[in-house]
Coordinates of N, CA and C in Angstrom, one line a residue:
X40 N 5.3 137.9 52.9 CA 5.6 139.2 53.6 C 6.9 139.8 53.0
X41 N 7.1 140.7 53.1 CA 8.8 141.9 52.9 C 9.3 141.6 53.8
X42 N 10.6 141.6 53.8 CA 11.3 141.6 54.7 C 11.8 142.8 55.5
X43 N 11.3 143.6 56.5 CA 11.3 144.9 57.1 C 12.6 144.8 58.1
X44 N 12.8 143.7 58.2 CA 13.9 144.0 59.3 C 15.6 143.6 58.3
X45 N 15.9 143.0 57.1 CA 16.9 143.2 56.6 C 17.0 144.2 55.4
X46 N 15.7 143.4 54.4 CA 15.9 144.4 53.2 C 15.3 145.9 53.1
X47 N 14.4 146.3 54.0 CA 13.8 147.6 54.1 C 14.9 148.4 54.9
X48 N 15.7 147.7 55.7 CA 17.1 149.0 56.2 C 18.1 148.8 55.3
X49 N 18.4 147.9 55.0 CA 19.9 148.0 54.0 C 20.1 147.8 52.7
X50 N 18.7 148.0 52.2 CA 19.1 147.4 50.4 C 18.7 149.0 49.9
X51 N 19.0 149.2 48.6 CA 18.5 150.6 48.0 C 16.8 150.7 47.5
X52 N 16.4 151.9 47.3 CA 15.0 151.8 47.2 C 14.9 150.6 45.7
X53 N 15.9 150.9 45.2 CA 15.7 150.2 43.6 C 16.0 148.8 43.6
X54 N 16.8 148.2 44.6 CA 17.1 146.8 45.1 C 15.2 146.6 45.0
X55 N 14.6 147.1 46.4 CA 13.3 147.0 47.0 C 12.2 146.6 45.9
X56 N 12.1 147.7 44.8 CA 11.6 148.0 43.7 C 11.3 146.5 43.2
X57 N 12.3 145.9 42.6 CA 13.1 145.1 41.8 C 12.4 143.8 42.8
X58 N 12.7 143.8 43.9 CA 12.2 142.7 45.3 C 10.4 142.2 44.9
X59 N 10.1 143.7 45.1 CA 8.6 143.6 44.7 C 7.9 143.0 44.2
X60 N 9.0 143.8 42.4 CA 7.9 143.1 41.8 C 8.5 141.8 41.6
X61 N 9.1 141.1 41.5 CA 9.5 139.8 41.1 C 8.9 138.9 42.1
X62 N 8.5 139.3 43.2 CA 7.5 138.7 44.3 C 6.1 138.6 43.8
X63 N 5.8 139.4 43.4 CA 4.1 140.0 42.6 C 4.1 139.3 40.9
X64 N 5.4 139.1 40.6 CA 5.5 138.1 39.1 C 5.1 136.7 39.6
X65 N 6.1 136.1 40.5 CA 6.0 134.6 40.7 C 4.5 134.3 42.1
X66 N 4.3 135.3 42.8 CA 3.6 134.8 43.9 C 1.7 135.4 43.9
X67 N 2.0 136.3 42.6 CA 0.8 137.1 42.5 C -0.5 136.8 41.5
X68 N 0.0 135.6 40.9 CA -1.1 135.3 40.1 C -2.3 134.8 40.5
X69 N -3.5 135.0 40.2 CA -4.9 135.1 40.5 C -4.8 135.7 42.0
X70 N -4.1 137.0 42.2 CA -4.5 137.2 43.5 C -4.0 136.7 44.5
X71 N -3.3 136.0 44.5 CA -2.6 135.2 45.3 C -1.6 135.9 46.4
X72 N -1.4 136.7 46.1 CA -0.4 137.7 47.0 C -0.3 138.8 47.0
X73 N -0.7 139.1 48.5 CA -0.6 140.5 49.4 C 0.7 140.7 50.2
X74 N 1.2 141.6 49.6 CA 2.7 142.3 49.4 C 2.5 143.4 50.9
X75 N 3.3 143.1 52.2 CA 3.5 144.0 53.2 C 4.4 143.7 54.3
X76 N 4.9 144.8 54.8 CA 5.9 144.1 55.9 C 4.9 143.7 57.5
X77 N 5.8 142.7 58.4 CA 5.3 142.0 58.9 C 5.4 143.1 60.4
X78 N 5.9 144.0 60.6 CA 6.2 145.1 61.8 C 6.0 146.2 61.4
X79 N 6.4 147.0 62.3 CA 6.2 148.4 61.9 C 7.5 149.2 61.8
X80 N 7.0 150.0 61.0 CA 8.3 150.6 60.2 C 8.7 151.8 60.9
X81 N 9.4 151.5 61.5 CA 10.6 152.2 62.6 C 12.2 152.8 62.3
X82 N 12.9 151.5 61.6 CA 14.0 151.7 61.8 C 14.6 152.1 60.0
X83 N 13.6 151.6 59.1 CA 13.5 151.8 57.9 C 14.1 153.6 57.2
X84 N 14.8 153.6 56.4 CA 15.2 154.6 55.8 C 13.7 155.3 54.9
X85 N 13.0 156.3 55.2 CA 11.8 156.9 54.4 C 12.0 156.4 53.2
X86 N 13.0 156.6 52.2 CA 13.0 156.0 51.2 C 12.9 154.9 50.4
X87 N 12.8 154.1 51.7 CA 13.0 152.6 51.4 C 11.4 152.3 51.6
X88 N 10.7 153.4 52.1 CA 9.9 153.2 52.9 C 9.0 153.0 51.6
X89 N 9.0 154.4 51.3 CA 8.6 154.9 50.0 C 8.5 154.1 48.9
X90 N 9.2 153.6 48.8 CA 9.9 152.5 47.5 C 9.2 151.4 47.7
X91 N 8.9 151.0 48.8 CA 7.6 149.9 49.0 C 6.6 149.7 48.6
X92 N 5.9 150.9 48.9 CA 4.8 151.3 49.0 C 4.5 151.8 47.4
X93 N 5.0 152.5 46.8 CA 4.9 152.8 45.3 C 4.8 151.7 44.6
X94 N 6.5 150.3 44.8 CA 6.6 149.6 44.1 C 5.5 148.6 44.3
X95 N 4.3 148.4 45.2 CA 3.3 147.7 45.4 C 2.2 148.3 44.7
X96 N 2.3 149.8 44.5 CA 0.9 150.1 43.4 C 1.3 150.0 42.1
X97 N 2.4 149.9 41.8 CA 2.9 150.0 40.4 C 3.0 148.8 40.1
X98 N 3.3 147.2 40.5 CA 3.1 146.4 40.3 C 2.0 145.6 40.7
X99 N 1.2 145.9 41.3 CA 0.1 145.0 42.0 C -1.4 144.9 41.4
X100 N -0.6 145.3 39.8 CA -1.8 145.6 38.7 C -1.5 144.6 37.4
X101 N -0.1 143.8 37.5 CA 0.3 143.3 36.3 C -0.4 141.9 35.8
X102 N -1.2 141.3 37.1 CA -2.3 140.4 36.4 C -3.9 141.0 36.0

């Protein structure tokens, strides 16, 4: 899972980015992992929000 309640309100979208994919490097091979936060996104800065969601289509292709 993301972590929506520390790193989706206080890290930068490029922190997030960076979070992603290195999650989707070590935990994504053969498919292995589906990248999403575990609540709903409320208290999240849009941009962080954004930066999720992007950094999941832009990496969720490297295997």
């Amino acid at each position: 899972t993301v972590d929506d309640s520390e790193m989706l309100i206080y890290e930068s979208p490029e922190f997030i980015r960076n979070s992603i994919k290195k999650s989707i490097k070590t935990l994504g091979k053969k498919g292995g992992y589906i990248p999403g936060p575990t609540n709903f996104l409320l208290d999240q800065p849009p941009e962080n929000i954004v930066a999720l969601f992007k950094s999941i289509q832009e990496f969720g292709n490297i295997y």
